[in-house]
Coordinates of C-alpha atoms in Angstrom, one line a residue:
X14 CA 15.9 -4.0 16.4
X15 CA 17.0 -1.3 13.9
X16 CA 14.7 1.8 13.6
X17 CA 13.6 2.4 10.0
X18 CA 12.6 5.8 8.6
X19 CA 9.6 5.4 6.3
X20 CA 8.8 8.1 3.8
X21 CA 5.2 7.8 3.0
X22 CA 4.5 9.2 -0.5
X23 CA 0.7 8.5 -0.5
X24 CA -0.5 10.2 -3.6
X25 CA 1.6 13.3 -3.3
X26 CA 3.0 12.5 -6.8
X27 CA -0.4 13.8 -8.2
X28 CA -0.4 10.9 -10.7
X29 CA 2.8 12.2 -12.3
X30 CA 5.6 9.5 -12.4
X31 CA 8.4 12.1 -13.1
X32 CA 7.3 13.8 -9.8
X33 CA 7.4 10.3 -8.0
X34 CA 10.8 9.5 -9.5
X35 CA 12.1 12.9 -8.2
X36 CA 10.7 12.2 -4.8
X37 CA 12.5 8.8 -4.6
X38 CA 15.8 10.3 -5.8
X39 CA 15.6 13.0 -3.1
X40 CA 14.7 10.5 -0.4
X41 CA 17.6 8.3 -1.3
X42 CA 19.8 11.4 -0.8
X43 CA 18.2 11.9 2.6
X44 CA 19.0 8.3 3.6
X45 CA 15.5 7.2 4.4
X46 CA 15.2 3.4 4.7
X47 CA 11.8 2.8 3.1
X48 CA 9.6 4.4 0.5
X49 CA 5.9 3.6 1.0
X50 CA 3.3 3.9 -1.8
X51 CA -0.3 2.9 -2.1
X52 CA -1.9 0.5 -4.4
X53 CA -5.6 0.5 -5.4
X54 CA -7.9 0.5 -8.4
X55 CA -10.5 3.3 -8.5
X56 CA -13.0 1.0 -10.3
X57 CA -13.2 -1.0 -6.9
X58 CA -14.6 2.1 -5.1
X59 CA -18.1 1.3 -3.7
X60 CA -20.6 3.4 -5.7
X61 CA -22.5 4.3 -2.5
X62 CA -19.7 6.3 -0.9
X63 CA -20.2 10.0 -0.4
X64 CA -19.1 12.1 -3.5
X65 CA -18.5 8.9 -5.6
X66 CA -17.7 10.8 -8.8
X67 CA -15.3 13.2 -7.1
X68 CA -13.6 10.4 -5.2
X69 CA -13.5 8.2 -8.4
X70 CA -11.8 11.0 -10.4
X71 CA -9.3 11.6 -7.7
X72 CA -8.3 7.9 -7.2
X73 CA -8.3 7.3 -11.0
X74 CA -5.8 10.2 -11.5
X75 CA -3.5 9.2 -8.6
X76 CA -3.6 5.3 -8.9
X77 CA -0.3 3.7 -10.0
X78 CA -0.2 1.2 -12.7
X79 CA 1.3 -2.2 -12.4
X80 CA 4.2 -0.9 -14.6
X81 CA 4.6 2.1 -12.2
X82 CA 4.9 -0.3 -9.3
X83 CA 7.7 -2.3 -11.1
X84 CA 9.5 0.8 -12.0
X85 CA 9.2 2.2 -8.4
X86 CA 10.6 -1.2 -7.1
X87 CA 13.5 -0.8 -9.6
X88 CA 14.3 2.7 -8.5
X89 CA 14.2 1.7 -4.8
X90 CA 16.4 -1.2 -5.5
X91 CA 18.9 0.9 -7.4
X92 CA 18.9 3.5 -4.6
X93 CA 19.2 0.9 -1.8
X94 CA 15.7 1.7 -0.4
X95 CA 13.0 -0.8 0.6
X96 CA 9.7 -0.4 -1.1
X97 CA 6.6 -0.8 1.0
X98 CA 3.1 -0.7 -0.3
X99 CA -0.2 -0.2 1.4
X100 CA -2.6 -2.7 -0.2
X101 CA -6.3 -1.5 -0.5
X102 CA -8.0 -4.4 -2.0
X103 CA -7.9 -8.2 -2.5
X104 CA -7.4 -8.0 -6.3
X105 CA -4.0 -6.3 -5.8
X106 CA -2.4 -8.9 -3.6
X107 CA -1.4 -11.4 -6.4
X108 CA 0.3 -8.7 -8.4
X109 CA 2.0 -7.1 -5.3
X110 CA 3.3 -10.5 -4.2
X111 CA 5.3 -10.7 -7.5
X112 CA 7.3 -7.6 -6.6
X113 CA 9.7 -9.1 -4.1
X114 CA 8.6 -6.8 -1.2
X115 CA 10.0 -7.5 2.2
X116 CA 6.8 -6.2 3.8
X117 CA 3.3 -5.2 3.0
X118 CA 1.1 -2.7 4.8
X119 CA -2.6 -2.6 5.7
X120 CA -4.4 0.8 6.3
X121 CA -6.2 1.3 9.5
X122 CA -9.6 1.3 7.8
X123 CA -8.8 -2.2 6.6
X124 CA -7.8 -3.6 10.0
X125 CA -11.1 -5.5 9.9
X126 CA -10.7 -6.7 6.3
X127 CA -9.9 -10.2 7.7
X128 CA -9.8 -12.1 4.4
X129 CA -7.4 -9.6 3.0
X130 CA -5.2 -9.8 6.1
X131 CA -5.2 -13.6 5.9
X132 CA -4.2 -13.4 2.2
X133 CA -1.4 -11.0 2.8
X134 CA -0.2 -13.3 5.7
X135 CA 0.0 -16.1 3.2
X136 CA 2.1 -14.2 0.7
X137 CA 4.4 -11.8 2.7
X138 CA 7.0 -12.3 5.4
X139 CA 5.9 -9.2 7.2
X140 CA 2.5 -7.6 7.3
X141 CA 2.3 -4.1 9.0
X142 CA -1.1 -3.2 10.2
X143 CA -2.2 0.3 11.2
X144 CA -4.8 0.4 13.9
X145 CA -5.9 4.1 14.0
X146 CA -9.4 3.6 12.8
X147 CA -10.1 0.3 14.6
X148 CA -12.4 -0.8 17.3
X149 CA -11.2 -2.9 20.2
X150 CA -13.1 -6.0 18.9
X151 CA -11.7 -5.6 15.4
X152 CA -8.2 -5.2 16.8
X153 CA -8.6 -8.3 18.9
X154 CA -9.8 -10.5 16.0
X155 CA -7.0 -9.1 13.7
X156 CA -4.4 -9.9 16.4
X157 CA -5.9 -13.5 16.8
X158 CA -5.6 -14.0 13.0
X159 CA -2.1 -12.8 13.0
X160 CA -1.0 -14.8 16.1
X161 CA -2.5 -18.0 14.6
X162 CA 0.1 -17.6 11.9
X163 CA 3.2 -17.7 14.1

């Protein structure tokens, strides 16, 4: 198995596509294998979370549009990089599945988002699941769901 170097851009682009484009160009020069971004919609934030307005403003500013995702995929393809996306909600799956991604990622707080994981398993060849914020029971159930797909 080949080791892959993943550059996790998170929202370090500050909502500025030119910054993001420059980051991808730099990463291509550094010979990373994978560029990882995140996909969410700020309007999906639960209104009962702490500091809702502050969080909503942050996520609105940093969210990538569908057009941004398509352009990032083109930039990665042109540079010989794999694009990886962390999916943060069910409503993003249909769109993300149209991008031709090799893999999709699930953030550790979503390891127990079983419906989302099942839907991702239906649409992607590889699903990478982070487990840092997961209980033993959640992890066991997630593993059971994934193993049932082999």
